[in-house]
Tab-separated table of C-alpha atoms in Angstrom:
chain	number	residue	atom	x	y	z
A	233	UNK	CA	7.025	2.773	2.092
A	234	UNK	CA	10.386	3.723	-0.101
A	235	UNK	CA	9.906	3.473	-3.884
A	236	UNK	CA	10.278	4.344	-6.301
A	237	UNK	CA	7.122	2.707	-7.816
A	238	UNK	CA	3.786	3.638	-9.112
A	239	UNK	CA	0.893	2.087	-7.632
A	240	UNK	CA	-1.667	0.720	-9.788
A	241	UNK	CA	-4.583	-0.135	-7.514
A	242	UNK	CA	-6.570	2.581	-6.273
A	243	UNK	CA	-7.052	3.927	-3.319
A	244	UNK	CA	-10.093	2.881	-0.527
A	245	UNK	CA	-10.702	1.257	2.589
A	246	UNK	CA	-11.245	3.016	6.261
A	247	UNK	CA	-9.823	1.381	9.436
A	248	UNK	CA	-11.577	0.266	12.594
A	249	UNK	CA	-11.330	3.291	14.465
A	250	UNK	CA	-10.317	1.673	17.851
A	251	UNK	CA	-8.503	-1.711	15.756
A	252	UNK	CA	-7.314	-4.070	18.590
A	253	UNK	CA	-3.693	-3.883	19.638
A	254	UNK	CA	-2.293	-7.160	21.407
A	255	UNK	CA	0.262	-5.371	23.424
A	256	UNK	CA	0.313	-8.976	26.319
A	257	UNK	CA	4.733	-9.841	24.905
A	258	UNK	CA	5.640	-6.406	25.376
A	259	UNK	CA	6.389	-3.518	27.623
A	260	UNK	CA	4.002	-0.346	28.415
A	261	UNK	CA	6.687	2.337	27.307
A	262	UNK	CA	7.208	0.790	23.736
A	263	UNK	CA	3.671	1.101	23.078
A	264	UNK	CA	3.477	4.470	24.400
A	265	UNK	CA	6.108	5.308	21.754
A	266	UNK	CA	5.161	3.242	19.183
A	267	UNK	CA	1.496	4.086	19.403
A	268	UNK	CA	1.838	7.813	19.212
A	269	UNK	CA	4.720	7.038	15.967
A	270	UNK	CA	1.451	5.457	13.597
A	271	UNK	CA	-0.468	8.347	15.318
A	272	UNK	CA	0.693	10.691	14.095
A	273	UNK	CA	1.186	9.215	10.579
A	274	UNK	CA	-2.112	8.794	10.452
A	275	UNK	CA	-2.489	12.242	11.135
A	276	UNK	CA	-0.722	12.802	7.846
A	277	UNK	CA	2.362	15.000	9.778
A	278	UNK	CA	5.451	15.110	8.685
A	279	UNK	CA	7.299	16.845	11.609
A	280	UNK	CA	5.345	13.867	14.282
A	281	UNK	CA	6.015	11.327	12.628
A	282	UNK	CA	9.766	11.819	11.710
A	283	UNK	CA	9.807	13.151	15.161
A	284	UNK	CA	10.185	9.527	16.472
A	285	UNK	CA	13.315	8.371	14.107
A	286	UNK	CA	16.600	8.572	14.810
A	287	UNK	CA	18.119	11.377	13.426
A	288	UNK	CA	21.693	10.603	13.556
A	289	UNK	CA	21.838	7.072	12.742
A	290	UNK	CA	18.513	5.837	10.625
A	291	UNK	CA	18.051	3.295	8.244
A	292	UNK	CA	14.861	2.514	7.157
A	293	UNK	CA	14.183	-0.496	4.725
A	294	UNK	CA	11.006	-2.341	2.880
A	295	UNK	CA	12.275	-5.731	2.440
A	296	UNK	CA	9.488	-6.333	-0.476
A	297	UNK	CA	9.641	-3.098	-2.431
A	298	UNK	CA	13.079	-2.312	-2.697
A	299	UNK	CA	12.847	0.870	-0.264
A	300	UNK	CA	15.395	2.253	1.519
A	301	UNK	CA	16.779	5.640	2.777
A	302	UNK	CA	20.058	5.424	4.893
A	303	UNK	CA	19.368	8.268	6.896
A	304	UNK	CA	16.750	11.088	8.808
A	305	UNK	CA	16.237	13.206	6.345
A	306	UNK	CA	15.612	11.148	3.106
A	307	UNK	CA	12.396	9.663	5.509
A	308	UNK	CA	11.788	12.132	6.053
A	309	UNK	CA	11.921	13.817	2.907
A	310	UNK	CA	10.033	11.181	1.507
A	311	UNK	CA	7.344	11.264	4.072
A	312	UNK	CA	7.015	15.602	3.572
A	313	UNK	CA	6.776	15.270	-0.399
A	314	UNK	CA	3.913	11.829	-0.246
A	315	UNK	CA	1.762	12.925	2.737
A	316	UNK	CA	-0.282	15.668	1.826
A	317	UNK	CA	-1.752	13.258	-1.556
A	318	UNK	CA	-2.613	10.844	1.071
A	319	UNK	CA	-6.605	11.170	1.697
A	320	UNK	CA	-8.347	11.063	4.593
A	321	UNK	CA	-9.068	7.253	4.877
A	322	UNK	CA	-5.489	6.613	5.217
A	323	UNK	CA	-4.056	6.105	8.170
A	324	UNK	CA	-1.294	3.601	10.054
A	325	UNK	CA	-2.097	1.597	13.282
A	326	UNK	CA	-0.126	-1.052	15.092
A	327	UNK	CA	-1.537	-5.024	16.027
A	328	UNK	CA	0.927	-6.194	18.116
A	329	UNK	CA	4.364	-5.886	19.601
A	330	UNK	CA	6.042	-7.911	21.205
A	331	UNK	CA	9.708	-6.380	22.322
A	332	UNK	CA	10.894	-3.832	25.078
A	333	UNK	CA	13.181	-0.557	24.518
A	334	UNK	CA	15.395	-1.498	23.187
A	335	UNK	CA	14.402	-3.906	20.122
A	336	UNK	CA	10.417	-5.204	19.055
A	337	UNK	CA	8.800	-6.847	16.273
A	338	UNK	CA	5.777	-3.961	15.110
A	339	UNK	CA	2.910	-6.148	13.299
A	340	UNK	CA	1.483	-3.666	11.372
A	341	UNK	CA	-1.405	-1.966	8.933
A	342	UNK	CA	-1.808	0.879	6.304
A	343	UNK	CA	-4.770	1.154	4.786
A	344	UNK	CA	-5.004	1.392	0.592
A	345	UNK	CA	-4.991	4.532	0.202
A	346	UNK	CA	-1.412	5.212	1.753
A	347	UNK	CA	0.281	3.502	-1.093
A	348	UNK	CA	-2.265	2.412	-2.779
A	349	UNK	CA	-3.623	-1.497	-1.320
A	350	UNK	CA	-4.170	-2.521	1.854
A	351	UNK	CA	-0.090	-3.840	3.606
A	352	UNK	CA	-0.103	-5.659	6.314
A	353	UNK	CA	3.095	-5.515	7.505
A	354	UNK	CA	5.585	-7.064	10.163
A	355	UNK	CA	8.576	-4.819	11.052
A	356	UNK	CA	12.283	-4.858	12.879
A	357	UNK	CA	13.055	-1.826	14.972
A	358	UNK	CA	15.075	-1.157	17.318
A	359	UNK	CA	15.729	2.027	18.819
A	360	UNK	CA	18.260	4.462	20.675
A	361	UNK	CA	17.440	6.777	23.625
A	362	UNK	CA	13.786	6.837	22.834
A	363	UNK	CA	13.805	6.689	18.787
A	364	UNK	CA	13.994	4.491	16.346
A	365	UNK	CA	17.300	3.538	14.921
A	366	UNK	CA	16.947	0.542	11.809
A	367	UNK	CA	13.097	-0.490	10.705
A	368	UNK	CA	12.523	-3.127	8.691
A	369	UNK	CA	9.553	-4.045	6.769
A	370	UNK	CA	8.596	-6.995	6.146
A	371	UNK	CA	5.666	-7.889	4.096
A	372	UNK	CA	4.199	-10.269	1.143
A	373	UNK	CA	3.729	-8.680	-2.539
A	374	UNK	CA	1.050	-10.839	-3.654
A	375	UNK	CA	-1.118	-9.796	-0.314
A	376	UNK	CA	-0.091	-6.607	-2.426
A	377	UNK	CA	-1.633	-7.462	-6.074
A	378	UNK	CA	1.335	-9.497	-8.099
A	379	UNK	CA	1.602	-6.468	-10.725
A	380	UNK	CA	0.672	-3.834	-8.576
A	381	UNK	CA	4.216	-4.967	-6.805
A	382	UNK	CA	6.000	-5.296	-9.682
A	383	UNK	CA	5.029	-1.881	-10.859
A	384	UNK	CA	5.556	-0.447	-7.772
A	385	UNK	CA	8.866	-2.304	-6.204
A	386	UNK	CA	11.684	-0.316	-6.078
A	387	UNK	CA	14.581	-1.769	-9.446
A	388	UNK	CA	16.754	-0.726	-7.774
A	389	UNK	CA	19.106	-3.604	-5.682
A	390	UNK	CA	19.170	-3.111	-1.797
A	391	UNK	CA	22.656	-3.150	-0.148
A	392	UNK	CA	24.405	-6.305	1.610
A	393	UNK	CA	24.194	-4.272	4.843
A	394	UNK	CA	19.783	-3.221	6.224
A	395	UNK	CA	22.079	-0.961	9.693
A	396	UNK	CA	22.589	-3.945	10.988
A	397	UNK	CA	26.197	-2.472	11.587
A	398	UNK	CA	25.091	0.031	12.905
A	399	UNK	CA	22.882	-1.950	16.214
A	400	UNK	CA	25.255	-3.256	19.380
A	401	UNK	CA	22.590	-4.204	22.127
A	402	UNK	CA	22.958	-7.408	22.251
A	403	UNK	CA	19.318	-10.434	22.296
A	404	UNK	CA	18.608	-11.600	26.119
A	405	UNK	CA	20.042	-14.976	26.393
A	406	UNK	CA	16.259	-17.253	26.753
A	407	UNK	CA	15.100	-15.356	23.230
A	408	UNK	CA	18.735	-16.411	21.764
A	409	UNK	CA	18.124	-19.999	23.032
A	410	UNK	CA	14.605	-20.280	21.105
A	411	UNK	CA	15.076	-18.603	18.347
A	412	UNK	CA	19.090	-20.379	17.296
A	413	UNK	CA	16.898	-23.571	17.621
A	414	UNK	CA	14.345	-22.490	15.959
A	415	UNK	CA	17.002	-21.863	12.901
A	416	UNK	CA	18.251	-24.462	12.652
A	417	UNK	CA	14.983	-26.781	12.905
A	418	UNK	CA	13.839	-24.957	9.882
A	419	UNK	CA	17.041	-24.967	8.544
A	420	UNK	CA	17.790	-28.677	8.735
A	421	UNK	CA	13.383	-28.816	7.550
A	422	UNK	CA	13.253	-30.954	10.964
A	423	UNK	CA	9.379	-30.468	11.564
A	424	UNK	CA	9.572	-32.422	15.151
A	425	UNK	CA	12.171	-30.333	16.268
A	426	UNK	CA	10.692	-27.451	15.125
A	427	UNK	CA	7.565	-28.558	17.601
A	428	UNK	CA	8.546	-29.644	19.871
A	429	UNK	CA	9.477	-25.258	20.251
A	430	UNK	CA	5.821	-24.598	20.790
A	431	UNK	CA	4.080	-24.948	23.533
A	432	UNK	CA	0.683	-27.415	24.459
A	433	UNK	CA	-1.662	-24.263	22.598
A	434	UNK	CA	1.011	-22.806	20.514
A	435	UNK	CA	-0.044	-21.325	16.767
A	436	UNK	CA	2.047	-20.952	13.983
A	437	UNK	CA	0.933	-19.345	11.136
A	438	UNK	CA	2.718	-18.273	7.647
A	439	UNK	CA	1.155	-15.330	5.822
A	440	UNK	CA	2.752	-16.312	3.046
A	441	UNK	CA	0.896	-19.137	2.157
A	442	UNK	CA	-1.935	-18.574	4.472
A	443	UNK	CA	-1.352	-20.960	7.398
A	444	UNK	CA	-2.526	-20.893	10.452
A	445	UNK	CA	-1.970	-24.225	12.487
A	446	UNK	CA	-2.302	-25.410	16.526
A	447	UNK	CA	-1.101	-26.978	18.696
A	448	UNK	CA	2.766	-29.125	18.326
A	449	UNK	CA	1.262	-32.281	17.404
A	450	UNK	CA	-1.047	-31.126	13.534
A	451	UNK	CA	2.180	-27.982	13.984
A	452	UNK	CA	4.923	-31.179	12.784
A	453	UNK	CA	1.892	-32.640	10.692
A	454	UNK	CA	1.258	-29.976	8.655
A	455	UNK	CA	5.180	-28.639	8.021
A	456	UNK	CA	6.200	-32.065	7.858
A	457	UNK	CA	6.798	-32.135	3.746
A	458	UNK	CA	6.603	-28.132	3.121
A	459	UNK	CA	9.732	-27.201	4.793
A	460	UNK	CA	11.250	-28.770	2.331
A	461	UNK	CA	10.249	-26.754	-0.357
A	462	UNK	CA	9.365	-23.221	1.410
A	463	UNK	CA	11.679	-20.814	-0.681
A	464	UNK	CA	13.251	-18.971	1.609
A	465	UNK	CA	14.206	-21.915	4.342
A	466	UNK	CA	17.029	-23.553	3.186
A	467	UNK	CA	20.754	-22.437	3.573
A	468	UNK	CA	19.492	-19.599	4.790
A	469	UNK	CA	22.299	-17.351	7.490
A	470	UNK	CA	20.412	-15.091	10.778
A	471	UNK	CA	20.212	-11.104	9.351
A	472	UNK	CA	19.409	-9.796	12.378
A	473	UNK	CA	17.351	-10.594	15.891
A	474	UNK	CA	15.337	-8.213	17.628
A	475	UNK	CA	13.139	-8.576	20.906
A	476	UNK	CA	13.112	-9.554	24.708
A	477	UNK	CA	12.787	-12.617	26.851
A	478	UNK	CA	9.340	-11.807	25.953
A	479	UNK	CA	9.284	-12.365	21.705
A	480	UNK	CA	10.743	-11.574	19.310
A	481	UNK	CA	12.130	-11.837	15.946
A	482	UNK	CA	14.289	-13.484	13.403
A	483	UNK	CA	15.406	-11.351	10.259
A	484	UNK	CA	17.479	-14.451	7.561
A	485	UNK	CA	18.755	-13.811	4.672
A	486	UNK	CA	19.425	-16.567	1.106
A	487	UNK	CA	21.310	-14.793	-1.955
A	488	UNK	CA	20.565	-16.039	-4.275
A	489	UNK	CA	17.050	-18.148	-2.889
A	490	UNK	CA	14.193	-17.351	-5.117
A	491	UNK	CA	12.772	-15.575	-1.985
A	492	UNK	CA	15.947	-14.357	-0.331
A	493	UNK	CA	14.549	-12.274	2.479
A	494	UNK	CA	11.721	-13.304	5.891
A	495	UNK	CA	11.410	-12.405	9.424
A	496	UNK	CA	9.758	-15.462	11.789
A	497	UNK	CA	8.255	-13.115	14.781
A	498	UNK	CA	8.275	-15.290	18.141
A	499	UNK	CA	6.197	-14.222	21.519
A	500	UNK	CA	7.672	-17.130	23.732
A	501	UNK	CA	6.055	-18.306	27.607
A	502	UNK	CA	8.631	-18.051	30.876
A	503	UNK	CA	10.248	-21.100	29.631
A	504	UNK	CA	11.499	-20.108	26.197
A	505	UNK	CA	8.378	-21.839	24.325
A	506	UNK	CA	7.290	-21.029	21.645
A	507	UNK	CA	3.455	-19.494	22.296
A	508	UNK	CA	2.827	-18.386	18.607
A	509	UNK	CA	4.875	-17.773	15.525
A	510	UNK	CA	3.908	-15.741	12.547
A	511	UNK	CA	6.527	-15.355	9.564
A	512	UNK	CA	5.837	-13.625	5.783
A	513	UNK	CA	8.457	-13.542	2.727
A	514	UNK	CA	7.686	-12.107	-0.821
A	515	UNK	CA	5.008	-14.836	-2.059
A	516	UNK	CA	5.151	-12.781	-5.654
A	517	UNK	CA	7.614	-14.099	-6.500
A	518	UNK	CA	6.234	-17.985	-5.855
A	519	UNK	CA	4.115	-18.996	-8.988
A	520	UNK	CA	0.777	-20.116	-8.281
A	521	UNK	CA	1.246	-23.383	-8.782
A	522	UNK	CA	4.318	-23.869	-6.230
A	523	UNK	CA	1.766	-21.852	-3.754
A	524	UNK	CA	-0.646	-24.416	-4.605
A	525	UNK	CA	1.911	-27.722	-4.680
A	526	UNK	CA	3.052	-26.642	-0.675
A	527	UNK	CA	-0.151	-25.587	0.747
A	528	UNK	CA	-1.911	-29.515	-0.627
A	529	UNK	CA	1.554	-30.707	1.570
A	530	UNK	CA	0.700	-29.154	4.457
A	531	UNK	CA	-3.391	-30.654	4.554
A	532	UNK	CA	-2.865	-33.666	7.571
A	533	UNK	CA	-3.577	-37.124	6.880
C-alpha cells in the first residue's frame, strides 16, 4: 500500500506460522514466484521484495486507499522508508492464486503491523519476463475501519488509466467468454443469467457484504434483488482482465458511482463454468443502512 495518510489503528496480531495457500487453479512457476515475493516482504527485505517487480515498466495502485506508484523507483523508495518501522509481527502471505505466468489474481493478507489493521486484498497482477509489471490491489475499507480508512486514504485522485495501456497480453478465450457473460449479466442485474454460469457446487462470495452462497439455485434467489442495489454494478465498464483458462479476474470501473471500482475473481472448471467467485469493493463509501438493506434482500424466502 502506498498512501500519504496516517493509520488510526494500532498494530498487533500474528499470522499463522504456515498459512494455507490454495494453488488449485494456477501453475507451479507462478506459485514459486509469488511465495518468494511475499516471503521477502515478510522478512522486511526491501531489495528482495522489489526485485520481483519490473524496473523498466511498473504501475502499482491501491484501489481502496489511492496509493499510486507510476514506476519502480518510488515503489522501492516507499518500502525502503516504511519497512524498517514494521514490527516482527508484520507479515504478508498469499492465500489463493489464480492464473499463470502471463497474469494472475492473488488473494493475500497483510497483518496489522504493516499498515495499522488487517488487510485482506485481491490483487490483479500482470507479468513481463517473470516480474510484476502491473499490480492493482482491491480491498474493503470497512474491513480496515471506516474512520481509519478515511484518515489513511491518499486525497490525491488516481489517474484515469491504471497501467492497463502498457499491458499487451490477450486473455484466453475460455476465460474471456465466461467473464464477458458474467459482466453482461451483472450489469443487467439478471440473477438467473449469473446463476447459470456456476457449477452445481459453485460458490458466490461477496467480501464487502460478507455474503457466501453455494449452488446456482441459492445464488439466483439470493441475488434476485440485491444486484439492482450493488454500488458498482449498473453502467460498469471493464477496465482490465487477468488470468488463464483456469480462472482469473475482471477489474471494473464505474466513474461517478457511489463506489466506482471493484474486482471479480473466478475459478473455472474445464468447461468454463464458475466453481468459485470472489468479489470486493470499498464498502467504506456505503452507509450502514445501505449495507443492511442489501443484506436483507439476500435472505432466501
